[in-house]
Coordinates of C-alpha atoms and ligand atoms in Angstrom, one line a residue:
E1 CA 86.8 114.4 -48.4
L2 CA 89.2 114.6 -45.5
H3 CA 88.8 117.3 -43.0
Y4 CA 91.4 118.2 -40.4
P5 CA 91.4 121.1 -37.9
P6 CA 93.4 124.2 -39.1
R7 CA 95.7 123.9 -36.1
L8 CA 97.2 120.5 -36.2
N9 CA 100.3 118.7 -35.1
C10 CA 100.2 115.3 -36.7
V11 CA 102.3 113.5 -34.0
A12 CA 100.0 114.9 -31.2
E13 CA 97.1 113.6 -33.2
L14 CA 98.7 110.1 -33.8
L15 CA 100.5 109.5 -30.6
D16 CA 99.0 111.6 -27.8
G17 CA 95.7 110.9 -29.4
A18 CA 96.3 107.1 -29.2
V19 CA 97.2 107.3 -25.5
K20 CA 94.1 109.5 -24.8
L21 CA 92.0 106.8 -26.5
G22 CA 93.3 104.4 -23.9
W23 CA 95.8 102.6 -26.1
G24 CA 98.8 103.4 -23.8
G25 CA 99.5 99.8 -22.8
R26 CA 99.3 98.4 -26.4
T27 CA 102.5 97.6 -28.3
A28 CA 103.5 100.4 -30.7
L29 CA 106.9 99.3 -31.9
I30 CA 108.9 96.1 -31.9
G31 CA 112.6 96.4 -32.5
A32 CA 115.4 93.9 -32.6
R33 CA 116.3 94.6 -29.0
E34 CA 113.2 96.2 -27.5
R35 CA 109.5 96.6 -27.6
L36 CA 107.7 99.9 -26.8
S37 CA 104.2 100.4 -25.7
Y38 CA 102.3 103.5 -26.9
A39 CA 102.9 105.2 -23.5
E40 CA 106.6 104.3 -23.7
L41 CA 106.9 105.6 -27.2
L42 CA 105.2 108.8 -26.2
A43 CA 107.6 109.3 -23.3
R44 CA 110.6 108.8 -25.6
V45 CA 109.2 111.2 -28.2
D46 CA 108.5 113.9 -25.5
R47 CA 112.1 113.6 -24.1
I48 CA 113.5 114.0 -27.6
A49 CA 111.3 117.0 -28.2
H50 CA 112.5 118.6 -25.0
V51 CA 116.2 118.1 -26.0
L52 CA 115.6 119.7 -29.3
R53 CA 113.7 122.8 -28.0
H54 CA 115.5 123.3 -24.7
D55 CA 119.0 121.9 -25.0
L56 CA 119.6 122.7 -28.7
G57 CA 117.3 125.8 -28.6
L58 CA 115.6 124.9 -31.9
A59 CA 112.6 126.9 -33.0
T60 CA 109.5 126.0 -35.0
G61 CA 110.3 125.3 -38.6
N62 CA 113.9 124.4 -37.9
R63 CA 115.1 121.4 -39.9
V64 CA 116.6 118.3 -38.3
L65 CA 118.4 115.7 -40.3
V66 CA 117.7 112.2 -38.9
R67 CA 120.0 109.3 -39.8
G68 CA 119.7 105.7 -38.6
A69 CA 118.6 102.2 -39.6
N70 CA 115.0 101.1 -38.8
C71 CA 114.7 100.9 -35.0
P72 CA 112.4 102.4 -32.3
T73 CA 114.7 105.3 -31.4
M74 CA 115.0 106.3 -35.1
A75 CA 111.2 106.3 -35.2
A76 CA 111.0 108.3 -32.0
C77 CA 113.5 110.9 -33.4
I78 CA 111.4 111.5 -36.5
L79 CA 108.2 111.8 -34.3
G80 CA 110.0 114.0 -31.7
V81 CA 111.3 116.4 -34.3
I82 CA 107.7 116.8 -35.7
K83 CA 106.1 117.1 -32.3
A84 CA 108.6 119.9 -31.4
G85 CA 107.3 121.8 -34.4
C86 CA 110.5 121.2 -36.4
I87 CA 110.8 119.6 -39.8
A88 CA 112.1 116.0 -40.0
V89 CA 114.6 115.3 -42.8
P90 CA 115.1 111.5 -42.6
T91 CA 117.9 110.1 -44.6
M92 CA 118.8 106.6 -45.8
P93 CA 121.4 104.8 -43.7
L94 CA 123.6 103.8 -46.7
L95 CA 124.2 107.3 -48.0
R96 CA 127.8 108.3 -48.1
A97 CA 129.2 111.7 -47.0
R98 CA 128.9 113.3 -50.4
E99 CA 125.3 112.5 -50.9
L100 CA 124.5 113.3 -47.3
G101 CA 126.3 116.7 -47.7
A102 CA 124.1 117.5 -50.7
I103 CA 121.0 116.8 -48.7
A104 CA 122.2 118.7 -45.6
D105 CA 122.9 121.7 -47.9
K106 CA 119.7 121.6 -49.9
A107 CA 117.6 121.2 -46.8
R108 CA 119.5 123.9 -44.9
I109 CA 119.5 121.8 -41.7
N110 CA 119.8 123.2 -38.2
A111 CA 120.7 120.0 -36.3
V112 CA 121.4 116.3 -36.7
L113 CA 120.3 113.2 -34.8
C114 CA 122.3 110.2 -35.9
A115 CA 122.8 106.6 -34.9
G116 CA 126.2 105.9 -33.4
G117 CA 127.3 103.4 -36.1
L118 CA 126.5 105.9 -38.9
V119 CA 128.1 109.1 -37.5
G120 CA 131.3 108.9 -39.5
E121 CA 129.8 110.3 -42.7
V122 CA 128.2 113.1 -40.7
E123 CA 131.4 114.0 -39.0
A124 CA 133.2 114.0 -42.3
L125 CA 130.9 116.9 -43.4
G126 CA 132.2 119.2 -40.7
L127 CA 128.7 120.8 -40.4
A128 CA 128.4 123.9 -38.3
V129 CA 125.3 122.6 -36.5
P130 CA 124.8 120.4 -33.4
V131 CA 125.0 116.7 -33.9
L132 CA 123.6 114.4 -31.3
V133 CA 124.3 110.7 -31.4
F134 CA 121.9 107.9 -30.3
D135 CA 122.4 104.2 -29.7
A136 CA 126.1 104.5 -28.9
P137 CA 128.0 104.6 -25.6
V138 CA 129.4 108.1 -26.1
A139 CA 129.5 111.1 -23.8
D140 CA 126.8 113.7 -24.2
C141 CA 124.7 111.4 -26.4
L142 CA 121.0 111.9 -27.1
E143 CA 119.9 109.4 -24.4
Q144 CA 122.0 111.1 -21.7
R145 CA 120.2 114.4 -22.5
M146 CA 116.8 112.7 -22.7
A147 CA 117.3 111.3 -19.2
R148 CA 117.2 114.9 -17.8
H149 CA 113.7 115.6 -19.2
D150 CA 110.8 113.7 -17.8
A151 CA 107.9 116.1 -18.0
P152 CA 105.4 115.6 -20.8
F153 CA 106.0 117.8 -23.8
A154 CA 103.1 120.0 -25.0
A155 CA 103.1 119.6 -28.8
A156 CA 104.1 122.7 -30.8
D157 CA 101.0 124.5 -32.0
T158 CA 101.5 124.1 -35.7
A159 CA 99.1 124.7 -38.6
A160 CA 97.7 121.8 -40.6
D161 CA 99.6 123.2 -43.6
D162 CA 102.9 123.8 -42.0
V163 CA 105.7 121.6 -43.4
C164 CA 106.7 118.8 -41.0
L165 CA 108.6 116.5 -43.3
I166 CA 111.2 116.9 -46.1
S167 CA 111.6 113.6 -47.8
F168 CA 114.3 113.0 -50.4
T169 CA 113.7 110.9 -53.5
S170 CA 115.9 107.9 -53.7
G171 CA 117.2 109.1 -57.0
T172 CA 116.9 106.5 -59.7
T173 CA 118.7 109.0 -61.9
G174 CA 121.2 109.9 -59.3
V175 CA 120.2 113.4 -58.1
P176 CA 118.0 113.4 -55.0
K177 CA 115.1 115.9 -54.9
G178 CA 113.6 117.1 -51.6
T179 CA 109.8 117.0 -51.3
M180 CA 107.9 118.9 -48.6
H181 CA 104.9 117.5 -46.8
F182 CA 102.4 119.1 -44.3
H183 CA 101.0 117.8 -41.0
R184 CA 97.7 117.1 -42.7
D185 CA 99.4 115.1 -45.5
V186 CA 100.7 112.7 -42.9
L187 CA 97.2 112.1 -41.6
A188 CA 95.8 112.0 -45.1
I189 CA 98.0 109.1 -46.2
C190 CA 96.9 107.2 -43.0
D191 CA 93.2 107.8 -43.9
C192 CA 93.4 106.7 -47.5
F193 CA 95.3 103.5 -48.5
P194 CA 95.5 101.7 -45.1
R195 CA 92.0 102.5 -44.2
H196 CA 90.2 101.8 -47.5
V197 CA 92.5 99.2 -49.2
L198 CA 94.2 97.4 -46.3
R199 CA 91.3 98.0 -43.8
A200 CA 94.0 98.3 -41.1
R201 CA 92.9 97.3 -37.6
A202 CA 94.2 97.6 -34.0
D203 CA 95.2 94.0 -33.9
D204 CA 97.4 94.3 -37.0
V205 CA 101.2 93.8 -36.8
F206 CA 102.9 95.7 -39.7
I207 CA 106.3 94.5 -40.9
G208 CA 108.6 95.1 -43.9
T209 CA 111.9 96.2 -45.3
P210 CA 111.6 99.8 -46.5
P211 CA 113.7 102.2 -44.5
L212 CA 111.8 104.8 -42.4
A213 CA 113.7 107.4 -44.5
F214 CA 111.7 106.2 -47.5
T215 CA 108.1 107.3 -47.3
F216 CA 107.0 103.7 -48.2
G217 CA 108.5 102.5 -44.9
L218 CA 107.6 105.6 -42.9
G219 CA 103.9 105.1 -43.7
G220 CA 103.8 101.4 -43.7
L221 CA 105.9 100.6 -40.6
L222 CA 105.2 103.7 -38.4
L223 CA 102.4 106.0 -39.3
F224 CA 99.8 103.5 -40.5
P225 CA 100.1 101.3 -37.4
L226 CA 99.9 104.4 -35.1
R227 CA 96.8 105.7 -36.7
V228 CA 94.8 102.5 -35.8
G229 CA 96.5 101.5 -32.5
A230 CA 98.4 98.6 -34.2
A231 CA 102.1 97.6 -33.9
G232 CA 105.0 98.1 -36.3
V233 CA 108.0 95.8 -36.4
L234 CA 111.2 97.7 -37.1
I235 CA 114.2 95.6 -37.9
E236 CA 117.2 96.7 -39.8
K237 CA 118.8 94.7 -42.7
L238 CA 116.2 92.1 -43.4
S239 CA 117.1 89.5 -46.0
P240 CA 114.3 87.7 -47.7
E241 CA 114.9 84.8 -45.3
A242 CA 115.1 87.0 -42.2
L243 CA 111.9 88.7 -43.2
L244 CA 110.1 85.4 -43.5
G245 CA 111.5 84.4 -40.0
A246 CA 110.4 87.7 -38.5
I247 CA 106.9 87.4 -40.0
A248 CA 106.6 84.0 -38.3
E249 CA 108.2 85.2 -35.0
H250 CA 106.1 88.3 -34.6
R251 CA 103.0 86.8 -36.2
A252 CA 102.9 89.8 -38.5
T253 CA 99.6 90.4 -40.4
V254 CA 100.6 93.1 -43.0
C255 CA 103.9 93.0 -45.0
F256 CA 105.4 95.9 -47.0
T257 CA 108.2 95.2 -49.4
A258 CA 109.3 95.4 -53.0
P259 CA 108.5 92.9 -55.8
T260 CA 112.0 91.4 -56.0
F261 CA 111.8 90.5 -52.3
Y262 CA 108.4 88.7 -52.7
R263 CA 109.9 86.8 -55.6
Q264 CA 112.9 85.7 -53.5
M265 CA 110.7 85.0 -50.4
A266 CA 108.3 82.9 -52.5
A267 CA 111.1 80.4 -53.2
Q268 CA 111.5 79.7 -49.5
A269 CA 108.1 80.4 -48.0
G270 CA 107.3 76.8 -47.5
R271 CA 109.7 76.5 -44.6
F272 CA 108.0 79.2 -42.5
S273 CA 104.6 79.4 -40.8
L274 CA 103.1 82.5 -42.4
D275 CA 99.5 81.8 -41.4
S276 CA 99.3 85.2 -39.5
L277 CA 99.8 87.2 -42.7
R278 CA 96.7 88.6 -44.2
A279 CA 98.0 91.3 -46.6
S280 CA 101.2 91.5 -48.7
V281 CA 101.7 94.9 -50.2
S282 CA 104.2 95.4 -53.0
A283 CA 105.4 98.8 -54.1
G284 CA 108.4 100.7 -55.4
E285 CA 108.5 99.0 -58.8
A286 CA 106.0 97.2 -61.1
L287 CA 104.8 93.9 -59.8
P288 CA 105.3 91.2 -62.5
V289 CA 102.4 88.8 -62.9
A290 CA 104.9 86.0 -62.5
T291 CA 105.9 87.3 -59.0
R292 CA 102.2 87.7 -57.9
E293 CA 101.6 84.1 -59.0
A294 CA 104.7 82.7 -57.3
W295 CA 103.8 84.4 -54.0
Q296 CA 100.2 83.3 -54.2
A297 CA 101.2 79.7 -55.0
A298 CA 103.6 79.7 -52.1
T299 CA 101.4 81.3 -49.5
G300 CA 97.9 81.3 -50.7
L301 CA 97.9 85.1 -50.4
A302 CA 96.7 87.5 -53.0
M303 CA 99.1 90.5 -53.3
I304 CA 98.2 94.1 -53.1
D305 CA 100.1 96.1 -55.7
G306 CA 100.3 99.8 -55.0
I307 CA 102.1 102.6 -56.8
G308 CA 103.3 105.4 -54.6
A309 CA 105.8 108.2 -54.9
T310 CA 107.9 110.3 -52.6
E311 CA 106.3 113.4 -54.2
L312 CA 102.8 112.1 -53.2
L313 CA 104.0 110.7 -49.9
H314 CA 102.4 107.2 -50.3
I315 CA 100.3 104.9 -52.4
F316 CA 97.6 106.4 -54.7
I317 CA 96.7 103.5 -57.1
A318 CA 96.3 100.0 -55.7
S319 CA 94.6 96.7 -56.2
A320 CA 92.5 95.8 -53.3
D321 CA 92.3 92.2 -52.1
G322 CA 90.0 90.3 -54.4
D323 CA 89.8 93.1 -57.0
V324 CA 92.9 92.2 -59.0
R325 CA 93.1 92.4 -62.8
P326 CA 96.2 90.5 -64.0
G327 CA 98.9 93.0 -65.0
A328 CA 97.0 96.0 -63.6
T329 CA 98.3 98.1 -60.7
G330 CA 94.7 98.7 -59.8
K331 CA 92.3 101.6 -59.3
P332 CA 92.8 105.0 -57.6
V333 CA 92.8 104.7 -53.8
P334 CA 89.6 106.4 -52.5
G335 CA 90.5 110.1 -52.1
Y336 CA 92.7 110.1 -55.2
Q337 CA 91.8 110.6 -58.9
A338 CA 93.9 109.5 -61.8
C339 CA 93.9 109.9 -65.6
I340 CA 96.1 109.4 -68.6
L341 CA 97.4 112.4 -70.6
D342 CA 98.9 112.6 -74.1
A343 CA 102.1 114.6 -74.8
Q344 CA 99.9 117.8 -75.2
G345 CA 98.3 117.3 -71.8
R346 CA 94.9 116.2 -73.2
R347 CA 93.1 113.2 -71.6
V348 CA 93.1 110.0 -73.5
G349 CA 90.6 107.2 -73.3
P350 CA 91.0 103.5 -72.5
G351 CA 93.6 101.5 -74.4
V352 CA 96.0 104.4 -75.1
I353 CA 99.4 104.6 -73.4
G354 CA 100.2 108.1 -72.0
R355 CA 101.4 109.9 -69.0
L356 CA 99.9 109.1 -65.6
A357 CA 98.4 112.1 -63.8
V358 CA 97.2 112.0 -60.2
K359 CA 95.3 114.4 -57.9
G360 CA 94.4 113.9 -54.3
P361 CA 94.8 115.1 -50.7
T362 CA 98.7 115.0 -51.0
G363 CA 100.8 116.4 -53.8
C364 CA 104.2 117.4 -54.9
R365 CA 106.0 120.4 -53.4
Y366 CA 109.7 120.3 -54.4
L367 CA 112.1 122.0 -52.1
A368 CA 114.0 124.7 -54.1
D369 CA 113.6 122.8 -57.4
E370 CA 112.7 124.2 -60.8
R371 CA 111.2 120.8 -61.7
Q372 CA 108.0 121.6 -59.8
H373 CA 106.5 122.8 -63.0
D374 CA 107.3 119.6 -64.8
Y375 CA 105.8 117.5 -62.0
V376 CA 102.6 119.5 -61.2
Q377 CA 100.6 120.8 -64.2
D378 CA 97.1 122.2 -63.8
G379 CA 96.9 120.7 -60.3
W380 CA 97.7 117.2 -61.6
N381 CA 100.9 115.4 -60.5
L382 CA 102.8 113.8 -63.4
T383 CA 104.7 111.0 -61.9
G384 CA 106.8 110.2 -65.0
D385 CA 105.2 106.9 -65.5
A386 CA 103.6 105.6 -68.8
Y387 CA 100.3 104.0 -68.0
E388 CA 97.2 102.8 -69.8
M389 CA 93.6 102.4 -68.6
D390 CA 91.0 99.8 -69.5
D391 CA 87.3 100.2 -70.0
D392 CA 86.6 99.5 -66.4
G393 CA 89.0 102.0 -65.0
Y394 CA 91.9 99.7 -64.0
F395 CA 95.4 101.3 -64.5
Y396 CA 98.2 99.3 -66.1
Y397 CA 101.8 100.3 -65.7
R398 CA 103.8 100.2 -68.9
S399 CA 107.2 101.9 -68.1
R400 CA 108.8 105.1 -66.9
T401 CA 108.0 107.6 -69.6
D402 CA 111.7 108.0 -70.4
D403 CA 112.3 104.2 -70.3
M404 CA 110.2 103.3 -73.3
I405 CA 112.4 101.5 -75.8
I406 CA 112.0 102.6 -79.4
S407 CA 113.4 99.9 -81.7
A408 CA 113.0 100.1 -85.5
G409 CA 109.9 102.3 -85.0
Y410 CA 108.2 100.1 -82.5
N411 CA 107.5 101.2 -78.9
I412 CA 108.5 98.5 -76.5
A413 CA 107.9 98.6 -72.7
G414 CA 110.9 97.0 -71.0
A415 CA 108.6 95.7 -68.2
E416 CA 106.6 93.6 -70.6
V417 CA 109.8 91.8 -71.8
E418 CA 110.9 91.4 -68.1
E419 CA 107.5 89.9 -67.3
A420 CA 108.0 87.3 -70.1
L421 CA 111.5 86.5 -69.0
L422 CA 110.5 86.1 -65.3
H423 CA 108.2 83.2 -66.2
H424 CA 111.2 81.1 -67.2
P425 CA 112.4 78.9 -64.3
A426 CA 116.1 79.8 -64.7
V427 CA 115.5 83.6 -64.3
A428 CA 115.8 85.0 -60.8
E429 CA 115.7 88.7 -61.7
C430 CA 116.1 90.7 -64.9
A431 CA 116.1 94.2 -66.3
V432 CA 115.4 95.2 -69.9
V433 CA 116.8 98.4 -71.3
G434 CA 117.3 100.0 -74.7
R435 CA 120.8 99.9 -76.1
S436 CA 121.5 102.5 -78.8
D437 CA 122.0 100.8 -82.2
P438 CA 123.0 102.4 -85.5
E439 CA 120.4 100.5 -87.5
R440 CA 117.4 100.2 -85.2
G441 CA 117.8 103.3 -83.1
Q442 CA 117.7 101.1 -80.0
V443 CA 117.7 97.3 -79.4
V444 CA 116.1 95.5 -76.6
E445 CA 118.8 94.3 -74.2
A446 CA 118.1 92.0 -71.2
H447 CA 120.3 91.9 -68.1
V448 CA 119.6 88.6 -66.4
V449 CA 120.4 87.1 -63.0
L450 CA 120.1 83.4 -63.0
R451 CA 118.7 81.2 -60.2
G452 CA 121.0 78.8 -58.2
S453 CA 122.8 76.3 -60.4
H454 CA 122.0 77.7 -63.9
V455 CA 124.9 78.8 -66.1
G456 CA 124.7 81.7 -68.5
T457 CA 125.6 79.9 -71.7
E458 CA 124.9 80.9 -75.3
E459 CA 122.3 78.1 -75.5
L460 CA 120.5 79.4 -72.5
A461 CA 120.5 82.9 -74.0
H462 CA 119.0 81.5 -77.1
E463 CA 116.4 79.5 -75.2
L464 CA 115.4 82.7 -73.3
Q465 CA 115.0 84.6 -76.6
E466 CA 112.7 81.8 -78.0
F467 CA 110.9 81.7 -74.7
V468 CA 110.0 85.4 -74.9
K469 CA 109.0 85.1 -78.6
G470 CA 106.5 82.4 -77.5
Q471 CA 104.7 84.8 -75.2
I472 CA 104.8 88.3 -76.7
A473 CA 105.1 89.8 -80.2
P474 CA 108.4 88.5 -81.5
Y475 CA 109.8 91.9 -82.4
K476 CA 110.0 92.6 -78.7
Y477 CA 112.4 89.8 -77.9
P478 CA 115.8 90.8 -76.4
R479 CA 118.4 90.8 -79.2
A480 CA 121.1 91.0 -76.5
I481 CA 121.2 89.0 -73.3
L482 CA 123.8 89.7 -70.6
F483 CA 124.1 87.4 -67.6
K484 CA 124.9 89.3 -64.4
E485 CA 125.7 88.4 -60.8
Q486 CA 123.4 91.1 -59.6
L487 CA 121.5 94.2 -60.8
P488 CA 122.3 97.8 -59.6
R489 CA 119.7 98.8 -57.1
T490 CA 119.0 101.8 -54.8
E491 CA 118.8 101.4 -51.1
T492 CA 115.0 101.3 -51.6
G493 CA 115.3 98.3 -53.8
K494 CA 114.7 100.1 -57.1
L495 CA 116.5 99.2 -60.2
Q496 CA 118.9 101.8 -61.5
R497 CA 118.3 101.5 -65.2
F498 CA 120.5 104.5 -66.0
K499 CA 123.5 102.5 -64.8
L500 CA 122.7 99.6 -67.1
R501 CA 122.3 102.0 -70.0
T502 CA 125.6 103.7 -69.4
E503 CA 127.3 100.3 -69.0
A504 CA 125.8 99.3 -72.3
V505 CA 127.4 102.1 -74.3
Ligands
LIG1 C1 107.7 103.6 -59.4 C2 105.9 101.8 -59.3 C3 105.0 100.5 -60.9 C4 107.0 104.6 -60.3 C5 106.9 104.7 -53.1 C6 105.1 103.4 -52.2 O1 108.3 104.0 -54.8 C7 108.0 105.0 -54.1 O2 108.5 106.2 -54.2 P1 109.7 106.8 -55.1 O3 109.7 108.2 -55.1 O4 109.4 106.3 -56.6 C8 108.2 106.6 -57.3 C9 108.1 105.8 -58.7 O5 108.4 104.4 -58.4 N1 106.7 102.7 -58.7 C10 106.4 102.7 -57.4 N2 105.5 101.8 -57.1 C11 105.2 101.2 -58.3 N3 105.8 101.4 -60.6 N4 104.2 99.8 -60.0 C12 104.3 100.1 -58.7 N5 103.5 99.5 -57.8 O6 107.8 104.9 -61.3 C13 106.8 105.8 -59.4 O7 106.6 107.0 -60.1 O8 110.9 106.1 -54.7 C14 106.1 103.6 -53.2 C15 104.9 104.3 -51.2 C16 105.7 105.4 -51.1 C17 106.7 105.6 -52.0 N6 107.5 106.7 -51.9

């Protein structure tokens, strides 16, 4: 059980608290161009909070849209908004004006803090709220205003269950939903996964690719390190190669990224010294066994798979180091409970595929969205994932509930077919979807990206089909194979299956 005081400002607890503990001189954030100690980060956050309250006249509960790539000032903006008692609405850097406009509307924002290079889309919206630009040599920018406030900022006296963050889902189906989180939720995620599974320590250096506007990145690269006095490395636009280089350069100890990134990094890992790394966390999508094995072979490191969701803020089921069942995501993170439900909402036992239900210190609160009653039922969060449990309580991902392929009466999980394909040396990435078919209802269709020099011939397609039949029940093999240059992904690295399905029609 986690207990937090009824009056709580999570940034005061994380950041002022860290400096009070004597960590002021430690490194908090490492960016591409600068490095901030805890004391420096606190000073920057306080200046931003002053600008919001005094220059912009914002009040407790006002909503501030924050837009920027991963960098220390972007992080300081999110923290400053929350410390001022306002609500941070972080947004992905790649969003275009239309998507951004939908978010600004839905979140009824009162002000915008935006990185200079990304302000075009904000200006295109013609919002009737103040917009302050950072990281750009323009008049009246955020930094100029910050320079005029050097007094410490006394954190807004918020309640533990005041909203401090509205996080938008990355929308694998296209329509982003806003989720609201309290001050205590922010501390709760720090006190669950990183504490019990990662065993985060003050000498850790966290690194990774997820944007701060994605709660996977917000937790892993900013909140988790702050909670234990560790450092977070914030670098924008990391390719697999650049991430390997950055791990070596900063002697990072904990890495957060998506399965496809680990798969690509495994192929080149030998050229980098990665001996500092002690934990590799994979989330966002199912981690194929083939990827886990490739990374382990390349680095000697066991991976930590974790399923999280924007609705639940962070990871709630994970495989701790040394407690890995092949193919399983893992067990509920201490603090969380999970079970499997059938279509009627009744619990099912081991070996039966059903809907994953989760309960814990965090939970879904949609912003103005009717789907609240679909996601939360009887206090359980239904994530939309089909899972199965074994006799020992390990949870196995099968598919998204609406992605199960039904072909000639058989239920086929695309992930299982993908898993089989990924063991083939010619396959770099793949996605398996159901294509509607007059005879079978659906047929299994694989979209395959090949490695380096391989060519997508009919012979190779046939070879891949036989290869799959050799590993799993033959009726699951992909009857159609399409070779692709790349797969459609969201900014958070998630596959957009709906795009493959509409293409297939
Ligand atoms: C899927 C996984 C299998 C699953 C997230 C860590 O991904 C995050 O949040 P989103 O809201 O998506 C949630 C959905 O993504 N998923 C995530 N991780 C896994 N499926 N294995 C996994 N390990 O469908 C889930 O319902 O974008 C991940 C931390 C914070 C996050 N927000």
